[in-house]
mmCIF file of C-alpha atoms and ligand atoms in Angstrom:
data_model
loop_
_atom_site.group_PDB
_atom_site.id
_atom_site.type_symbol
_atom_site.label_atom_id
_atom_site.label_comp_id
_atom_site.label_asym_id
_atom_site.label_seq_id
_atom_site.Cartn_x
_atom_site.Cartn_y
_atom_site.Cartn_z
ATOM 1 C CA MET A 1 -13.893 -56.250 43.115
ATOM 2 C CA SER A 2 -15.171 -57.959 46.864
ATOM 3 C CA GLY A 3 -12.789 -61.474 46.113
ATOM 4 C CA GLY A 4 -15.797 -63.051 48.267
ATOM 5 C CA GLY A 5 -16.823 -63.947 51.138
ATOM 6 C CA GLN A 6 -15.853 -62.848 54.705
ATOM 7 C CA ASN A 7 -13.737 -64.232 55.388
ATOM 8 C CA GLY A 8 -12.113 -62.435 52.268
ATOM 9 C CA SER A 9 -13.437 -58.934 53.609
ATOM 10 C CA ILE A 10 -11.847 -59.005 56.211
ATOM 11 C CA ARG A 11 -9.174 -61.454 55.241
ATOM 12 C CA HIS A 12 -5.153 -59.788 56.179
ATOM 13 C CA LEU A 13 -6.889 -56.086 57.611
ATOM 14 C CA PRO A 14 -4.458 -54.660 59.907
ATOM 15 C CA LEU A 15 -5.340 -55.947 63.160
ATOM 16 C CA PRO A 16 -6.171 -52.223 65.046
ATOM 17 C CA ILE A 17 -9.257 -52.410 62.327
ATOM 18 C CA THR A 18 -10.769 -55.278 63.754
ATOM 19 C CA TRP A 19 -9.982 -53.881 67.433
ATOM 20 C CA LEU A 20 -11.789 -50.294 66.659
ATOM 21 C CA ALA A 21 -14.456 -52.613 64.587
ATOM 22 C CA PRO A 22 -14.587 -55.448 66.202
ATOM 23 C CA GLU A 23 -18.350 -55.875 64.425
ATOM 24 C CA LEU A 24 -16.265 -56.957 61.601
ATOM 25 C CA ALA A 25 -14.753 -59.711 62.756
ATOM 26 C CA ALA A 26 -17.400 -61.242 65.358
ATOM 27 C CA LEU A 27 -20.225 -60.755 62.610
ATOM 28 C CA GLU A 28 -20.992 -63.299 60.602
ATOM 29 C CA LEU A 29 -21.514 -61.512 57.024
ATOM 30 C CA PRO A 30 -23.038 -62.927 53.643
ATOM 31 C CA GLU A 31 -20.677 -65.011 51.387
ATOM 32 C CA GLU A 32 -21.923 -63.075 48.225
ATOM 33 C CA ARG A 33 -21.820 -66.421 46.098
ATOM 34 C CA ALA A 34 -23.438 -64.590 43.125
ATOM 35 C CA SER A 35 -20.775 -61.975 42.965
ATOM 36 C CA SER A 36 -18.006 -64.827 41.889
ATOM 37 C CA CYS A 37 -15.254 -62.992 40.820
ATOM 38 C CA ALA A 38 -13.560 -65.572 39.417
ATOM 39 C CA SER A 39 -16.253 -66.789 36.998
ATOM 40 C CA CYS A 40 -17.437 -62.557 36.704
ATOM 41 C CA PRO A 41 -21.116 -63.342 35.368
ATOM 42 C CA MET A 42 -21.193 -59.233 34.622
ATOM 43 C CA ALA A 43 -18.338 -59.815 32.229
ATOM 44 C CA GLY A 44 -19.565 -58.928 28.939
ATOM 45 C CA ALA A 45 -22.544 -57.211 29.737
ATOM 46 C CA PRO A 46 -23.814 -54.924 30.685
ATOM 47 C CA PHE A 47 -19.576 -55.093 32.032
ATOM 48 C CA ASP A 48 -16.809 -54.599 29.994
ATOM 49 C CA PRO A 49 -14.685 -57.727 30.649
ATOM 50 C CA ALA A 50 -11.537 -55.868 30.379
ATOM 51 C CA VAL A 51 -12.404 -53.478 33.761
ATOM 52 C CA ARG A 52 -15.168 -54.855 35.185
ATOM 53 C CA CYS A 53 -16.555 -53.728 38.010
ATOM 54 C CA CYS A 54 -12.728 -51.654 38.840
ATOM 55 C CA THR A 55 -13.851 -49.119 36.690
ATOM 56 C CA TYR A 56 -12.348 -47.274 39.611
ATOM 57 C CA HIS A 57 -9.690 -45.352 41.657
ATOM 58 C CA PRO A 58 -9.398 -46.212 45.215
ATOM 59 C CA SER A 59 -8.725 -43.826 47.947
ATOM 60 C CA LEU A 60 -6.042 -45.946 49.899
ATOM 61 C CA PRO A 61 -4.683 -44.484 53.662
ATOM 62 C CA GLY A 62 -1.339 -44.393 54.257
ATOM 63 C CA PHE A 63 -1.041 -47.667 55.964
ATOM 64 C CA LEU A 64 -2.218 -49.940 53.000
ATOM 65 C CA VAL A 65 -0.330 -48.327 50.662
ATOM 66 C CA GLY A 66 3.178 -49.500 52.743
ATOM 67 C CA ARG A 67 1.563 -52.516 53.792
ATOM 68 C CA ALA A 68 1.023 -53.023 49.501
ATOM 69 C CA LEU A 69 4.929 -51.663 49.237
ATOM 70 C CA ARG A 70 6.978 -53.995 51.496
ATOM 71 C CA ARG A 71 4.930 -56.627 49.747
ATOM 72 C CA ALA A 72 7.512 -55.872 47.238
ATOM 73 C CA ASP A 73 5.204 -58.319 44.603
ATOM 74 C CA THR A 74 3.701 -56.933 41.042
ATOM 75 C CA GLY A 75 1.179 -54.841 44.069
ATOM 76 C CA SER A 76 3.853 -52.517 45.024
ATOM 77 C CA GLU A 77 5.717 -52.420 41.552
ATOM 78 C CA ARG A 78 1.995 -50.783 41.205
ATOM 79 C CA VAL A 79 1.570 -48.733 43.689
ATOM 80 C CA LEU A 80 5.401 -47.157 43.039
ATOM 81 C CA ALA A 81 4.294 -46.973 39.666
ATOM 82 C CA ARG A 82 0.974 -44.383 40.987
ATOM 83 C CA LEU A 83 3.805 -42.827 43.079
ATOM 84 C CA GLU A 84 4.917 -41.204 40.490
ATOM 85 C CA ASP A 85 1.609 -38.692 39.370
ATOM 86 C CA PRO A 86 1.638 -36.165 42.786
ATOM 87 C CA ASP A 87 -1.775 -35.289 42.014
ATOM 88 C CA GLY A 88 -3.602 -37.610 44.798
ATOM 89 C CA ARG A 89 -0.080 -38.231 46.833
ATOM 90 C CA THR A 90 -1.397 -37.022 50.053
ATOM 91 C CA GLY A 91 -0.498 -37.067 53.666
ATOM 92 C CA TRP A 92 -3.468 -39.075 54.407
ATOM 93 C CA GLY A 93 -2.662 -41.129 51.407
ATOM 94 C CA VAL A 94 -3.101 -42.131 48.261
ATOM 95 C CA ARG A 95 -6.469 -40.083 46.571
ATOM 96 C CA ALA A 96 -7.294 -40.510 42.803
ATOM 97 C CA PRO A 97 -6.095 -37.641 40.571
ATOM 98 C CA ARG A 98 -8.895 -34.866 40.873
ATOM 99 C CA ALA A 99 -9.545 -35.057 36.901
ATOM 100 C CA TRP A 100 -10.520 -38.157 37.431
ATOM 101 C CA GLN A 101 -12.439 -37.708 40.580
ATOM 102 C CA ARG A 102 -14.934 -34.367 38.736
ATOM 103 C CA GLU A 103 -15.813 -37.353 35.651
ATOM 104 C CA TYR A 104 -16.227 -40.271 37.363
ATOM 105 C CA ARG A 105 -18.662 -38.179 39.984
ATOM 106 C CA ARG A 106 -20.302 -36.839 36.560
ATOM 107 C CA ASP A 107 -20.251 -40.294 34.461
ATOM 108 C CA ARG A 108 -20.150 -42.637 37.330
ATOM 109 C CA GLU A 109 -24.228 -43.561 36.716
ATOM 110 C CA VAL A 110 -23.361 -44.702 33.114
ATOM 111 C CA ALA A 111 -19.952 -45.376 32.838
ATOM 112 C CA PHE A 112 -19.335 -47.194 35.780
ATOM 113 C CA GLY A 113 -17.782 -51.245 34.726
ATOM 114 C CA ARG A 114 -17.563 -49.604 30.777
ATOM 115 C CA ARG A 115 -15.174 -47.143 30.452
ATOM 116 C CA VAL A 116 -12.045 -48.850 29.759
ATOM 117 C CA SER A 117 -9.551 -45.523 30.498
ATOM 118 C CA TRP A 118 -11.451 -46.180 33.948
ATOM 119 C CA ARG A 119 -9.604 -48.961 35.044
ATOM 120 C CA CYS A 120 -8.180 -48.955 38.354
ATOM 121 C CA PRO A 121 -3.728 -48.639 38.963
ATOM 122 C CA TYR A 122 -3.672 -51.581 40.480
ATOM 123 C CA TRP A 123 -5.997 -53.601 38.186
ATOM 124 C CA VAL A 124 -3.344 -57.084 36.802
ATOM 125 C CA GLU A 125 -4.170 -59.758 34.112
ATOM 126 C CA GLY A 126 -5.970 -62.539 35.671
ATOM 127 C CA PRO A 127 -9.118 -63.477 37.619
ATOM 128 C CA LEU A 128 -9.273 -61.877 40.614
ATOM 129 C CA SER A 129 -7.675 -59.044 38.566
ATOM 130 C CA CYS A 130 -6.877 -56.947 42.066
ATOM 131 C CA SER A 131 -2.550 -56.846 42.510
ATOM 132 C CA ILE A 132 -3.109 -55.376 46.092
ATOM 133 C CA TRP A 133 -6.313 -57.322 46.942
ATOM 134 C CA ARG A 134 -4.296 -58.269 50.214
ATOM 135 C CA ASP A 135 -5.011 -54.175 50.826
ATOM 136 C CA ARG A 136 -7.578 -52.608 49.584
ATOM 137 C CA ASN A 137 -9.783 -50.502 50.662
ATOM 138 C CA ALA A 138 -13.263 -50.337 52.384
ATOM 139 C CA VAL A 139 -15.075 -50.018 48.831
ATOM 140 C CA CYS A 140 -12.919 -52.982 47.355
ATOM 141 C CA ARG A 141 -14.133 -55.307 49.742
ATOM 142 C CA THR A 142 -17.125 -54.675 50.548
ATOM 143 C CA TRP A 143 -18.867 -53.416 47.127
ATOM 144 C CA HIS A 144 -20.199 -56.277 45.045
ATOM 145 C CA CYS A 145 -21.983 -56.059 42.473
ATOM 146 C CA LYS A 146 -25.026 -58.975 42.943
ATOM 147 C CA HIS A 147 -26.195 -59.755 46.564
ATOM 148 C CA ASP A 148 -26.981 -63.348 47.971
ATOM 149 C CA ASP A 149 -29.518 -61.919 50.611
ATOM 150 C CA GLY A 150 -30.852 -58.560 48.047
ATOM 151 C CA LEU A 151 -31.761 -54.728 48.997
ATOM 152 C CA PRO A 152 -31.222 -56.334 52.529
ATOM 153 C CA GLY A 153 -27.590 -57.299 51.660
ATOM 154 C CA HIS A 154 -26.756 -54.234 50.299
ATOM 155 C CA ARG A 155 -27.982 -52.252 52.538
ATOM 156 C CA LEU A 156 -25.591 -54.340 54.812
ATOM 157 C CA TRP A 157 -22.319 -53.541 53.043
ATOM 158 C CA VAL A 158 -22.654 -50.324 52.884
ATOM 159 C CA VAL A 159 -23.245 -49.474 56.514
ATOM 160 C CA VAL A 160 -19.971 -52.551 56.641
ATOM 161 C CA ARG A 161 -18.502 -50.027 54.550
ATOM 162 C CA GLY A 162 -18.981 -46.437 56.370
ATOM 163 C CA LEU A 163 -18.060 -48.003 59.408
ATOM 164 C CA MET A 164 -14.580 -50.180 57.446
ATOM 165 C CA HIS A 165 -13.813 -46.413 55.862
ATOM 166 C CA ALA A 166 -14.297 -44.629 59.272
ATOM 167 C CA VAL A 167 -11.236 -46.313 60.916
ATOM 168 C CA GLU A 168 -9.473 -46.729 58.225
ATOM 169 C CA ASP A 169 -9.821 -42.888 57.642
ATOM 170 C CA ALA A 170 -9.145 -41.572 61.342
ATOM 171 C CA LEU A 171 -5.786 -44.944 61.289
ATOM 172 C CA ALA A 172 -4.508 -42.512 58.335
ATOM 173 C CA ARG A 173 -5.293 -39.104 60.500
ATOM 174 C CA LEU A 174 -3.666 -39.952 63.401
ATOM 175 C CA CYS A 175 -0.330 -41.483 60.667
ATOM 176 C CA GLU A 176 -0.075 -38.391 58.998
ATOM 177 C CA ALA A 177 -0.100 -36.346 62.933
ATOM 178 C CA ARG A 178 2.180 -38.555 64.667
ATOM 179 C CA LEU A 179 4.494 -38.865 61.673
ATOM 180 C CA GLY A 180 4.227 -35.477 59.083
ATOM 181 C CA ALA A 181 3.615 -35.522 55.790
ATOM 182 C CA PRO A 182 6.632 -35.570 53.072
ATOM 183 C CA ASP A 183 7.105 -32.320 51.030
ATOM 184 C CA PRO A 184 4.361 -31.862 48.651
ATOM 185 C CA ASP A 185 7.078 -32.068 45.667
ATOM 186 C CA ALA A 186 9.425 -34.700 47.465
ATOM 187 C CA PRO A 187 10.739 -37.911 45.367
ATOM 188 C CA VAL A 188 9.268 -40.552 45.081
ATOM 189 C CA GLU A 189 11.116 -42.869 47.513
ATOM 190 C CA VAL A 190 10.259 -40.278 50.080
ATOM 191 C CA TRP A 191 6.764 -39.970 49.325
ATOM 192 C CA ALA A 192 7.122 -44.179 48.938
ATOM 193 C CA GLY A 193 9.491 -43.901 53.178
ATOM 194 C CA TYR A 194 6.778 -42.167 54.537
ATOM 195 C CA TYR A 195 3.800 -44.947 53.536
ATOM 196 C CA LEU A 196 6.074 -47.647 55.164
ATOM 197 C CA ALA A 197 6.344 -45.822 57.985
ATOM 198 C CA CYS A 198 2.839 -45.633 57.977
ATOM 199 C CA ALA A 199 2.849 -49.313 58.036
ATOM 200 C CA GLU A 200 4.649 -50.242 60.950
ATOM 201 C CA LEU A 201 3.407 -47.552 62.759
ATOM 202 C CA VAL A 202 0.291 -48.959 62.500
ATOM 203 C CA ASP A 203 1.266 -52.979 63.085
ATOM 204 C CA ARG A 204 2.760 -51.160 66.299
ATOM 205 C CA LEU A 205 -0.644 -49.622 68.092
ATOM 206 C CA GLU A 206 -1.826 -50.242 71.348
ATOM 207 C CA ALA A 207 -4.702 -50.386 73.378
ATOM 208 C CA GLU A 208 -3.995 -46.898 74.759
ATOM 209 C CA ASP A 209 -3.548 -45.370 70.940
ATOM 210 C CA LEU A 210 -6.751 -47.026 69.697
ATOM 211 C CA LEU A 211 -9.236 -45.180 72.911
ATOM 212 C CA ALA A 212 -8.640 -42.390 71.106
ATOM 213 C CA LEU A 213 -10.143 -43.037 68.396
ATOM 214 C CA GLU A 214 -13.262 -44.119 69.613
ATOM 215 C CA ASP A 215 -16.004 -41.349 69.697
ATOM 216 C CA PRO A 216 -19.008 -41.058 69.541
ATOM 217 C CA GLU A 217 -18.876 -41.251 65.805
ATOM 218 C CA LEU A 218 -17.484 -44.352 65.744
ATOM 219 C CA LEU A 219 -20.179 -45.951 68.436
ATOM 220 C CA SER A 220 -23.446 -45.067 66.400
ATOM 221 C CA LEU A 221 -21.206 -46.798 63.486
ATOM 222 C CA ARG A 222 -21.150 -49.527 65.603
ATOM 223 C CA ALA A 223 -24.303 -49.810 66.303
ATOM 224 C CA ARG A 224 -26.100 -49.354 62.886
ATOM 225 C CA VAL A 225 -23.911 -51.935 61.700
ATOM 226 C CA ARG A 226 -25.595 -54.866 64.873
ATOM 227 C CA GLU A 227 -28.887 -53.230 63.553
ATOM 228 C CA VAL A 228 -28.876 -53.431 59.677
ATOM 229 C CA HIS A 229 -27.052 -57.279 59.894
ATOM 230 C CA GLY A 230 -30.267 -57.874 62.530
ATOM 231 C CA ALA A 231 -32.559 -56.737 59.760
ATOM 232 C CA LEU A 232 -30.409 -59.648 57.696
ATOM 233 C CA HIS A 233 -33.219 -62.297 57.324
ATOM 234 C CA GLY A 234 -35.605 -60.418 58.335
ATOM 235 C CA GLU A 235 -39.133 -61.784 57.748
ATOM 236 C CA VAL A 236 -41.138 -59.271 54.503
ATOM 237 C CA PRO A 237 -43.269 -56.814 56.450
ATOM 238 C CA ASP A 238 -47.406 -56.994 56.572
ATOM 239 C CA VAL A 239 -47.864 -54.481 53.962
ATOM 240 C CA VAL A 240 -46.240 -53.641 50.984
ATOM 241 C CA ALA A 241 -46.685 -52.136 48.106
ATOM 242 C CA PRO A 242 -44.160 -52.752 44.867
ATOM 243 C CA GLN A 243 -41.188 -50.279 44.088
ATOM 244 C CA VAL A 244 -40.809 -51.329 40.151
ATOM 245 C CA ALA A 245 -37.812 -49.107 38.380
ATOM 246 C CA GLU A 246 -37.699 -51.038 35.456
ATOM 247 C CA VAL A 247 -39.474 -53.784 33.536
ATOM 248 C CA ARG A 248 -37.891 -56.195 30.859
ATOM 249 C CA GLU A 249 -38.398 -58.754 28.429
ATOM 250 C CA HIS A 250 -36.777 -62.211 29.231
ATOM 251 C CA PRO A 251 -37.841 -65.822 27.430
ATOM 252 C CA ASP A 252 -38.624 -67.338 31.104
ATOM 253 C CA GLY A 253 -40.928 -63.984 31.359
ATOM 254 C CA VAL A 254 -39.866 -60.907 32.945
ATOM 255 C CA GLU A 255 -37.083 -59.555 34.179
ATOM 256 C CA LEU A 256 -38.392 -57.141 37.406
ATOM 257 C CA VAL A 257 -35.973 -54.391 39.024
ATOM 258 C CA GLY A 258 -35.980 -53.141 42.642
ATOM 259 C CA TYR A 259 -33.260 -51.586 44.215
ATOM 260 C CA SER A 260 -30.284 -53.094 41.150
ATOM 261 C CA PRO A 261 -29.958 -53.130 37.431
ATOM 262 C CA TRP A 262 -27.666 -55.537 38.128
ATOM 263 C CA ASN A 263 -29.400 -57.777 40.246
ATOM 264 C CA PRO A 264 -33.169 -58.525 39.131
ATOM 265 C CA VAL A 265 -35.182 -61.208 39.733
ATOM 266 C CA VAL A 266 -37.051 -62.840 37.445
ATOM 267 C CA LEU A 267 -40.673 -64.063 37.169
ATOM 268 C CA PRO A 268 -43.271 -65.673 34.459
ATOM 269 C CA ARG A 269 -45.632 -63.235 33.814
ATOM 270 C CA SER A 270 -48.115 -63.930 36.277
ATOM 271 C CA VAL A 271 -46.277 -61.676 38.716
ATOM 272 C CA PHE A 272 -48.064 -58.882 37.270
ATOM 273 C CA VAL A 273 -51.313 -60.457 38.718
ATOM 274 C CA LEU A 274 -49.682 -60.413 42.585
ATOM 275 C CA LEU A 275 -48.533 -56.969 42.131
ATOM 276 C CA ALA A 276 -51.892 -55.982 41.022
ATOM 277 C CA GLU A 277 -52.847 -56.705 44.484
ATOM 278 C CA LEU A 278 -49.842 -55.987 46.682
ATOM 279 C CA ASP A 279 -51.729 -52.619 46.722
ATOM 280 C CA GLY A 280 -49.880 -50.894 49.976
ATOM 281 C CA GLU A 281 -52.800 -51.658 52.507
ATOM 282 C CA ARG A 282 -54.032 -54.928 52.713
ATOM 283 C CA PRO A 283 -51.259 -57.082 54.605
ATOM 284 C CA TRP A 284 -49.404 -59.486 51.496
ATOM 285 C CA ARG A 285 -50.839 -62.150 52.824
ATOM 286 C CA GLU A 286 -54.078 -61.344 52.144
ATOM 287 C CA ALA A 287 -53.321 -60.315 48.777
ATOM 288 C CA LEU A 288 -51.353 -62.907 47.893
ATOM 289 C CA GLU A 289 -54.956 -65.455 48.143
ATOM 290 C CA ARG A 290 -56.820 -63.244 46.049
ATOM 291 C CA ALA A 291 -53.853 -63.178 43.654
ATOM 292 C CA VAL A 292 -53.669 -67.240 44.029
ATOM 293 C CA ALA A 293 -57.365 -67.879 43.522
ATOM 294 C CA ALA A 294 -57.236 -65.290 39.927
ATOM 295 C CA ASP A 295 -54.146 -67.362 38.514
ATOM 296 C CA PRO A 296 -53.592 -70.732 40.372
ATOM 297 C CA SER A 297 -50.030 -70.389 39.293
ATOM 298 C CA VAL A 298 -48.559 -67.198 41.489
ATOM 299 C CA GLN A 299 -46.563 -69.260 44.185
ATOM 300 C CA ALA A 300 -46.200 -68.203 47.970
ATOM 301 C CA GLY A 301 -42.833 -68.063 47.456
ATOM 302 C CA TRP A 302 -42.334 -64.601 45.020
ATOM 303 C CA VAL A 303 -43.446 -61.910 48.049
ATOM 304 C CA GLU A 304 -39.768 -63.216 49.840
ATOM 305 C CA LEU A 305 -37.863 -62.948 46.021
ATOM 306 C CA LEU A 306 -40.053 -59.273 45.040
ATOM 307 C CA TRP A 307 -38.856 -57.786 48.393
ATOM 308 C CA ARG A 308 -35.566 -59.188 48.703
ATOM 309 C CA HIS A 309 -35.028 -57.438 45.043
ATOM 310 C CA GLY A 310 -37.214 -54.061 46.308
ATOM 311 C CA VAL A 311 -39.075 -54.893 43.976
ATOM 312 C CA VAL A 312 -42.267 -54.200 46.401
ATOM 313 C CA ARG A 313 -41.126 -52.580 50.098
ATOM 314 C CA ARG A 314 -42.356 -50.638 52.732
ATOM 315 C CA LYS A 315 -44.061 -47.590 51.265
ATOM 316 C CA SER A 316 -41.899 -45.329 53.709
ATOM 317 C CA ASP A 317 -38.505 -46.832 52.587
ATOM 318 C CA PRO A 318 -36.486 -44.657 50.422
ATOM 319 C CA ASP A 319 -37.019 -45.296 46.475
ATOM 320 C CA ALA A 320 -33.732 -45.327 45.263
ATOM 321 C CA THR A 321 -32.303 -47.597 43.682
ATOM 322 C CA TRP A 322 -29.220 -48.659 43.547
ATOM 323 C CA GLY A 323 -26.677 -46.197 44.255
ATOM 324 C CA PHE A 324 -23.191 -45.323 44.991
ATOM 325 C CA GLU A 325 -23.707 -45.073 49.091
ATOM 326 C CA GLY A 326 -20.663 -44.984 50.889
ATOM 327 C CA ASP A 327 -18.059 -44.983 48.719
ATOM 328 C CA ASP A 328 -15.062 -42.697 49.522
ATOM 329 C CA LEU A 329 -16.194 -40.224 47.397
ATOM 330 C CA ASP A 330 -18.849 -38.279 49.514
ATOM 331 C CA PRO A 331 -19.349 -35.082 48.486
ATOM 332 C CA ASP A 332 -17.669 -33.625 51.841
ATOM 333 C CA THR A 333 -14.641 -35.732 50.775
ATOM 334 C CA LEU A 334 -14.337 -34.738 47.059
ATOM 335 C CA ASP A 335 -15.021 -30.772 48.539
ATOM 336 C CA ARG A 336 -12.330 -30.802 50.614
ATOM 337 C CA VAL A 337 -9.477 -32.836 48.417
ATOM 338 C CA LEU A 338 -11.070 -30.300 44.848
ATOM 339 C CA SER A 339 -10.766 -27.120 46.621
ATOM 340 C CA SER A 340 -7.387 -27.978 48.729
ATOM 341 C CA GLY A 341 -5.808 -27.506 44.963
HETATM 342 S S1 LIG B 401 -18.955 -57.284 38.440
HETATM 343 FE FE1 LIG B 401 -16.963 -56.891 40.518
HETATM 344 S S2 LIG B 401 -17.414 -58.356 42.488
HETATM 345 FE FE2 LIG B 401 -19.193 -58.381 40.372
HETATM 346 S S3 LIG B 401 -18.519 -60.478 39.937
HETATM 347 FE FE3 LIG B 401 -17.074 -59.176 38.866
HETATM 348 S S4 LIG B 401 -15.713 -58.599 39.373
HETATM 349 FE FE4 LIG B 401 -17.420 -59.700 41.198
HETATM 350 S S1 LIG B 402 -7.982 -51.741 44.142
HETATM 351 FE FE1 LIG B 402 -8.675 -53.771 42.923
HETATM 352 S S2 LIG B 402 -10.528 -54.696 43.606
HETATM 353 FE FE2 LIG B 402 -9.833 -52.445 44.461
HETATM 354 S S3 LIG B 402 -10.082 -50.630 41.998
HETATM 355 FE FE3 LIG B 402 -8.158 -51.462 42.153
HETATM 356 S S4 LIG B 402 -8.241 -53.062 40.845
HETATM 357 FE FE4 LIG B 402 -10.208 -53.525 41.791
#
């Protein structure tokens, strides 16, 4: 979904987004080499290769819809085809149809990556599979199936997603307020013209337009991105305890699931000796010494691996495993969309 890498994540964004959220361009974001979409490691198992992670209907703000339309390529054809269905066509942009949103919210834990009928309307065949890659939204830019830095990397992408989405949302609202949405039953050409005008408006925005969008919430999201980015390569805390979500057999030992079922860590079975010593009371260095004394095959580097994969955490850390945090179907948005029609 992401297309990988820092440059891939922010490339082709309209400039006002990086002016409003300079962290997106200034901070070094992980390249996420393991999320290698061109040779997707998830195709076949656990994801269906006919959809991979694009079992999704992104909410595209109007100015991104317009940018995709004016490229006059396969992506613009896909967007025009999507506009034929009025469900989800709004002044804000093009959202997922309501029935799709309900089904997604109900089944995403089991059907994500597998339900072919959920294939994104902008999907095309080929290794990268996205016809609107240059104009994809914050969710598609920041979602990765695996994270080279494990849980800290996942946390960073979630807050980057929140910041990018907030800026997209602010710009989409500004366009709607200035241009006024067409009549809901207006022909497709009228809607397409509106979204093209949104793209042009965002291109022409100037500093004073953007100043009005710099609210306390945006400043707080930016600060949060800097904070989480600063913790990306932090050391393992002194005291950690196991939070193993699942144990699977593996030819090389065991596969331990911590923060994500899609990014487990594989270690020899003697890792259980170490896990038993990491009791959340004694410092991990002492626990490691005791484990090595009991079984010399235990390796010092395992603690960092377990930490990065969320298999051991601070006792105070939330115990949730991988989730759909920060996708654009947050309860408030969803409820607003569902109750509006
Ligand atoms: S599952 Fe999606 S993000 Fe992961 S490698 Fe495959 S296409 Fe890329
Ligand atoms: S917009 Fe592109 S990356 Fe996002 S779900 Fe659709 S095909 Fe996948």
